[in-house]
Coordinates of C-alpha atoms and ligand atoms in Angstrom, one line a residue:
M1 CA -5.9 -92.3 -54.2
N2 CA -6.5 -92.2 -57.9
I3 CA -3.6 -94.1 -59.4
N4 CA -3.1 -93.3 -63.1
S5 CA -0.5 -93.2 -65.9
S6 CA 1.1 -90.1 -64.4
T7 CA 1.5 -91.6 -60.8
K8 CA 5.1 -91.6 -59.6
T9 CA 6.6 -94.0 -57.2
I10 CA 8.4 -93.2 -53.9
C11 CA 9.8 -96.2 -52.0
L12 CA 11.5 -97.5 -48.9
L13 CA 14.7 -99.5 -49.4
G14 CA 15.5 -101.7 -46.4
H15 CA 15.8 -105.2 -45.1
P16 CA 13.4 -106.1 -43.5
V17 CA 10.7 -103.5 -44.4
K18 CA 7.7 -105.6 -43.4
H19 CA 6.6 -103.6 -40.3
S20 CA 7.4 -100.2 -41.6
F21 CA 5.0 -97.4 -40.7
S22 CA 6.3 -95.1 -43.5
P23 CA 3.7 -96.1 -46.2
S24 CA 0.9 -95.2 -43.9
I25 CA 2.4 -91.7 -43.1
H26 CA 3.4 -90.9 -46.7
N27 CA 0.4 -92.2 -48.5
Y28 CA -1.8 -90.2 -46.2
L29 CA 0.2 -87.0 -46.8
M30 CA 0.4 -87.6 -50.6
K31 CA -3.4 -87.9 -50.8
K32 CA -4.0 -85.0 -48.4
Y33 CA -1.8 -82.6 -50.4
N34 CA -2.8 -83.9 -53.9
Q35 CA 0.6 -85.3 -54.8
N36 CA 0.2 -87.9 -57.5
N37 CA 2.7 -90.3 -55.9
I38 CA 2.4 -93.7 -54.3
Y39 CA 4.7 -94.9 -51.5
V40 CA 5.8 -98.6 -51.5
C41 CA 8.3 -100.8 -49.6
F42 CA 11.1 -102.8 -51.4
D43 CA 12.8 -105.4 -49.4
V44 CA 16.4 -105.1 -50.7
E45 CA 19.2 -107.4 -49.6
E46 CA 22.7 -105.8 -49.2
K47 CA 24.0 -107.5 -52.4
N48 CA 21.3 -105.9 -54.4
L49 CA 21.6 -102.3 -53.2
E50 CA 23.7 -101.0 -56.1
K51 CA 21.3 -102.4 -58.7
S52 CA 18.3 -101.0 -56.7
I53 CA 19.8 -97.5 -56.8
E54 CA 20.4 -97.9 -60.6
G55 CA 16.7 -98.9 -60.7
I56 CA 15.7 -95.7 -59.0
K57 CA 17.3 -93.8 -61.9
S58 CA 16.1 -96.0 -64.7
L59 CA 12.6 -96.4 -63.5
G60 CA 12.2 -92.8 -62.6
I61 CA 11.4 -93.4 -59.0
V62 CA 11.2 -89.9 -57.7
A63 CA 12.4 -90.3 -54.1
C64 CA 13.0 -92.9 -51.4
N65 CA 13.7 -93.5 -47.8
V66 CA 16.6 -95.8 -46.8
T67 CA 16.6 -97.8 -43.6
I68 CA 18.6 -100.6 -41.9
P69 CA 21.0 -102.0 -43.1
H70 CA 21.6 -99.6 -46.1
K71 CA 21.9 -96.1 -44.4
V72 CA 25.7 -96.0 -44.6
N73 CA 26.4 -98.1 -47.7
V74 CA 24.0 -96.1 -49.9
I75 CA 26.2 -93.0 -49.7
K76 CA 28.7 -94.2 -52.3
Y77 CA 26.0 -94.5 -55.0
L78 CA 24.6 -90.9 -54.5
D79 CA 25.6 -87.8 -56.5
Y80 CA 25.2 -85.2 -53.7
I81 CA 25.1 -85.4 -49.9
E82 CA 23.8 -82.5 -47.8
E83 CA 26.4 -80.9 -45.5
N84 CA 25.3 -82.2 -42.0
T85 CA 24.4 -85.5 -43.6
K86 CA 28.1 -85.8 -44.7
I87 CA 29.2 -85.4 -41.2
I88 CA 26.6 -87.8 -39.9
G89 CA 27.7 -90.4 -42.5
A90 CA 24.3 -92.0 -43.0
V91 CA 21.4 -91.2 -45.3
N92 CA 17.7 -92.0 -44.7
T93 CA 16.2 -89.8 -47.5
I94 CA 16.9 -89.5 -51.2
K95 CA 15.5 -87.1 -53.8
N96 CA 15.9 -88.0 -57.5
E97 CA 16.3 -84.8 -59.5
A98 CA 16.5 -85.9 -63.2
C99 CA 18.8 -88.8 -62.3
Y100 CA 20.9 -86.7 -59.9
L101 CA 20.4 -88.4 -56.5
K102 CA 20.6 -86.2 -53.4
G103 CA 21.0 -87.7 -50.0
Y104 CA 19.8 -86.4 -46.6
N105 CA 19.4 -87.5 -43.0
T106 CA 16.2 -86.4 -41.4
D107 CA 16.5 -88.1 -38.0
G108 CA 18.2 -85.3 -36.2
V109 CA 16.2 -82.6 -37.8
G110 CA 13.0 -84.5 -36.9
F111 CA 14.1 -84.9 -33.4
I112 CA 14.8 -81.2 -33.0
K113 CA 11.4 -80.3 -34.4
S114 CA 9.9 -82.6 -31.7
I115 CA 11.5 -80.4 -29.1
T116 CA 10.9 -77.0 -30.7
D117 CA 7.2 -77.8 -31.5
K118 CA 6.7 -78.1 -27.7
G119 CA 8.1 -74.6 -27.2
Y120 CA 11.6 -75.5 -26.0
T121 CA 14.6 -73.7 -27.3
L122 CA 18.2 -75.0 -27.9
S123 CA 20.3 -71.9 -27.6
K124 CA 22.9 -72.1 -24.8
K125 CA 21.5 -75.5 -23.8
R126 CA 23.7 -78.3 -22.3
V127 CA 22.7 -81.7 -23.6
M128 CA 23.5 -85.3 -22.5
I129 CA 23.0 -88.1 -25.1
I130 CA 22.8 -91.7 -23.9
G131 CA 24.1 -94.1 -26.7
A132 CA 26.4 -93.6 -29.6
G133 CA 24.8 -95.4 -32.5
G134 CA 23.3 -94.0 -35.8
S135 CA 20.5 -92.1 -34.1
S136 CA 22.8 -90.6 -31.5
R137 CA 25.1 -89.4 -34.4
S138 CA 22.4 -87.7 -36.3
I139 CA 20.9 -86.0 -33.3
A140 CA 24.3 -84.9 -31.9
I141 CA 25.4 -83.4 -35.2
E142 CA 22.1 -81.5 -35.8
L143 CA 22.1 -80.2 -32.2
A144 CA 25.7 -79.0 -32.6
S145 CA 24.8 -77.4 -35.9
K146 CA 22.0 -75.6 -34.1
G147 CA 24.6 -74.1 -31.7
V148 CA 23.8 -75.9 -28.4
D149 CA 26.5 -75.0 -25.8
Y150 CA 27.6 -78.4 -24.7
I151 CA 27.1 -82.1 -25.7
E152 CA 28.1 -85.0 -23.4
I153 CA 27.8 -88.5 -24.9
R154 CA 27.5 -91.5 -22.6
N155 CA 27.9 -94.9 -24.1
R156 CA 29.0 -98.3 -22.7
T157 CA 31.4 -98.6 -25.7
L158 CA 33.7 -95.7 -25.3
Y159 CA 35.2 -95.5 -28.8
K160 CA 31.8 -94.9 -30.4
A161 CA 31.1 -92.0 -28.1
K162 CA 34.6 -90.7 -28.9
D163 CA 34.0 -90.9 -32.7
I164 CA 30.9 -88.7 -32.4
A165 CA 32.8 -86.3 -30.1
I166 CA 35.6 -85.9 -32.7
S167 CA 33.1 -85.2 -35.5
I168 CA 31.5 -82.5 -33.4
K169 CA 34.9 -81.0 -32.4
D170 CA 36.1 -81.0 -36.0
N171 CA 33.0 -79.3 -37.4
F172 CA 31.3 -77.1 -34.8
N173 CA 32.0 -74.8 -31.8
T174 CA 29.9 -76.8 -29.4
K175 CA 31.9 -78.0 -26.3
V176 CA 31.9 -81.8 -26.1
K177 CA 32.7 -84.5 -23.6
Y178 CA 32.3 -88.3 -23.7
S179 CA 32.3 -91.1 -21.1
D180 CA 31.4 -94.7 -20.5
E181 CA 30.5 -94.1 -16.8
A182 CA 27.1 -94.6 -15.5
I183 CA 25.0 -91.5 -15.0
D184 CA 24.5 -90.3 -11.4
T185 CA 22.7 -87.4 -9.8
K186 CA 25.8 -85.2 -9.8
S187 CA 26.4 -85.7 -13.6
L188 CA 23.0 -84.2 -14.3
E189 CA 23.5 -81.0 -12.2
N190 CA 24.4 -78.9 -15.3
I191 CA 22.3 -80.7 -17.9
D192 CA 19.2 -79.1 -19.5
I193 CA 18.2 -81.8 -21.9
I194 CA 18.8 -85.6 -21.7
I195 CA 18.1 -87.9 -24.6
N196 CA 18.0 -91.7 -24.7
T197 CA 19.1 -92.9 -28.1
T198 CA 19.8 -96.6 -27.1
S199 CA 17.3 -99.3 -27.6
V200 CA 17.1 -99.8 -23.8
G201 CA 13.4 -99.8 -22.8
M202 CA 12.2 -101.0 -26.3
E203 CA 9.4 -103.4 -25.4
T204 CA 11.0 -104.0 -22.0
K205 CA 10.8 -102.5 -18.6
E206 CA 14.5 -101.5 -18.5
C207 CA 15.6 -97.9 -18.0
P208 CA 18.7 -96.3 -19.5
I209 CA 19.5 -94.6 -16.1
D210 CA 19.1 -95.5 -12.5
K211 CA 15.5 -94.7 -11.6
N212 CA 16.5 -93.7 -8.0
I213 CA 18.3 -90.6 -9.4
K214 CA 16.5 -87.4 -8.3
P215 CA 17.6 -84.5 -10.5
S216 CA 18.2 -81.3 -8.5
K217 CA 16.9 -79.1 -11.4
D218 CA 14.5 -79.1 -14.3
I219 CA 15.6 -81.2 -17.2
L220 CA 13.8 -82.0 -20.5
V221 CA 13.8 -85.8 -20.9
C222 CA 13.5 -87.2 -24.5
D223 CA 13.3 -90.8 -25.5
I224 CA 13.6 -92.0 -29.1
V225 CA 12.1 -95.4 -28.1
Y226 CA 8.4 -95.4 -29.1
K227 CA 7.4 -98.9 -28.1
P228 CA 6.0 -98.7 -25.5
H229 CA 4.7 -95.1 -25.8
E230 CA 5.4 -94.4 -22.1
T231 CA 8.9 -95.9 -21.5
E232 CA 10.5 -96.4 -18.1
F233 CA 12.7 -93.4 -18.9
I234 CA 9.7 -91.3 -19.6
K235 CA 8.0 -92.6 -16.4
W236 CA 11.1 -91.7 -14.4
A237 CA 10.9 -88.2 -15.9
K238 CA 7.2 -87.8 -15.0
D239 CA 7.8 -89.2 -11.5
N240 CA 10.3 -86.3 -11.1
N241 CA 8.0 -83.7 -12.6
L242 CA 10.3 -83.2 -15.6
G243 CA 9.2 -82.2 -19.2
V244 CA 9.1 -85.1 -21.7
V245 CA 9.4 -85.6 -25.5
Y246 CA 8.1 -89.0 -26.7
G247 CA 9.8 -91.3 -29.3
I248 CA 6.8 -91.2 -31.6
D249 CA 7.3 -87.5 -32.2
M250 CA 10.7 -88.1 -33.7
L251 CA 9.5 -91.0 -35.7
I252 CA 6.7 -88.8 -37.3
N253 CA 8.8 -85.7 -37.6
Q254 CA 11.7 -87.4 -39.5
A255 CA 9.0 -88.5 -42.0
I256 CA 7.4 -85.1 -42.2
Y257 CA 10.8 -83.5 -43.0
A258 CA 11.4 -86.1 -45.7
F259 CA 8.0 -85.3 -47.2
Y260 CA 9.0 -81.6 -47.1
I261 CA 12.3 -82.3 -48.9
W262 CA 10.4 -84.2 -51.7
T263 CA 7.4 -81.9 -52.1
N264 CA 8.3 -78.5 -50.5
I265 CA 5.1 -78.9 -48.5
K266 CA 5.1 -78.5 -44.7
P267 CA 2.4 -80.7 -43.2
S268 CA 0.3 -79.1 -40.5
K269 CA 0.0 -79.8 -36.7
E270 CA -3.3 -81.5 -37.5
D271 CA -1.5 -83.9 -39.8
I272 CA 0.9 -84.8 -37.1
Q273 CA -2.0 -85.4 -34.7
Y274 CA -3.8 -87.5 -37.4
I275 CA -0.6 -89.6 -38.0
R276 CA -0.2 -90.1 -34.2
E277 CA -3.7 -91.5 -34.0
L278 CA -3.1 -93.7 -37.1
Y279 CA -0.1 -95.1 -35.4
E280 CA -2.0 -95.8 -32.2
N281 CA -4.8 -97.5 -34.1
Q282 CA -2.4 -99.7 -36.1
R283 CA -0.6 -100.7 -32.9
L284 CA -3.8 -102.0 -31.3
Ligands
LIG301 P1 20.5 -96.8 -34.0 O1 20.9 -96.8 -35.4 O2 19.0 -97.0 -33.7 O3 21.1 -95.7 -33.2 P2 22.6 -98.6 -33.2 O4 23.5 -97.9 -34.2 O5 22.6 -100.1 -33.1 O6 21.1 -98.2 -33.4 O7 22.9 -98.0 -31.7 C1 22.4 -98.4 -30.5 C2 23.0 -97.8 -29.3 O8 22.4 -98.3 -28.1 C3 24.5 -98.1 -29.2 O9 25.2 -97.0 -28.7 C4 24.5 -99.2 -28.1 O10 25.6 -99.3 -27.3 P3 27.1 -99.9 -27.9 O11 27.6 -98.8 -28.7 O12 27.9 -100.2 -26.6 O13 26.7 -101.2 -28.6 C5 23.4 -98.8 -27.3 N1 22.8 -99.9 -26.6 C6 22.0 -101.0 -27.1 N2 21.7 -101.8 -26.1 C7 22.2 -101.4 -25.0 C8 22.2 -101.8 -23.6 N3 21.5 -102.9 -23.2 N4 22.8 -101.0 -22.7 C9 23.5 -99.9 -23.0 N5 23.5 -99.4 -24.3 C10 22.9 -100.1 -25.2

């Protein structure tokens, strides 16, 4: 990368940011598509968020990603929030247009791209989402906005599942249900897509559902956990001959969509493959 006096900065604001994979993804894409930008990470404590956002404007930082713990708090400092992002209530991507800061959430869109890239469709689909945190919210809202027929949210803390259900009911036509009950074979009878959005299985051998369940029909099984690549949930799906979507796909696709928002460039399938390999190599 040829850094010169015209090079602009794009950054990640988070705390911590040390192990972020985003610089590898974006610096590869910036170079590949001849964008004179450099992507760096800033470790920003909560008390310094407002000043950091002022800094984005005063230093002419052209764009940023936002991660834990700032995704919700950053909203109050932005000038515009995209429609679905407003409903989600959390921002992970900002574009600075001449000091007018626009906020987006690319998690749900990235997740949907992971499914449609594999040839699956969403129309008339019945979806079960396990978990009711930030990722669940963004995926549920994007799925509802794409017109899936039905969304059922399962979470051990009922009120969080209810909150998401209310947001869907208030804004979309998608039928919605929520529950804190454990999933059994019967509850999967009418489900086409099941998504784990909890951290269960992250670097452990735990599975978010009972592995003895034998679904009576074909279901697409998606996990947002990407460490390990093959989670127990994905293994359960494969043991039952079900289709799978891996967590790494959503991780990469949310970044690809942010890159598109910033540059209007759509990276290729080969880029996605290259980034996947980059991730695998960094992991070793
Ligand atoms: P993220 O922003 O990645 O979605 P989060 O907002 O912390 O992360 O949400 C994590 C989700 O995983 C929550 O729904 C959480 O359940 P609670 O709402 O009851 O806290 C769920 N989760 C985390 N660990 C879990 C576990 N061991 N069993 C079941 N659910 C779990």
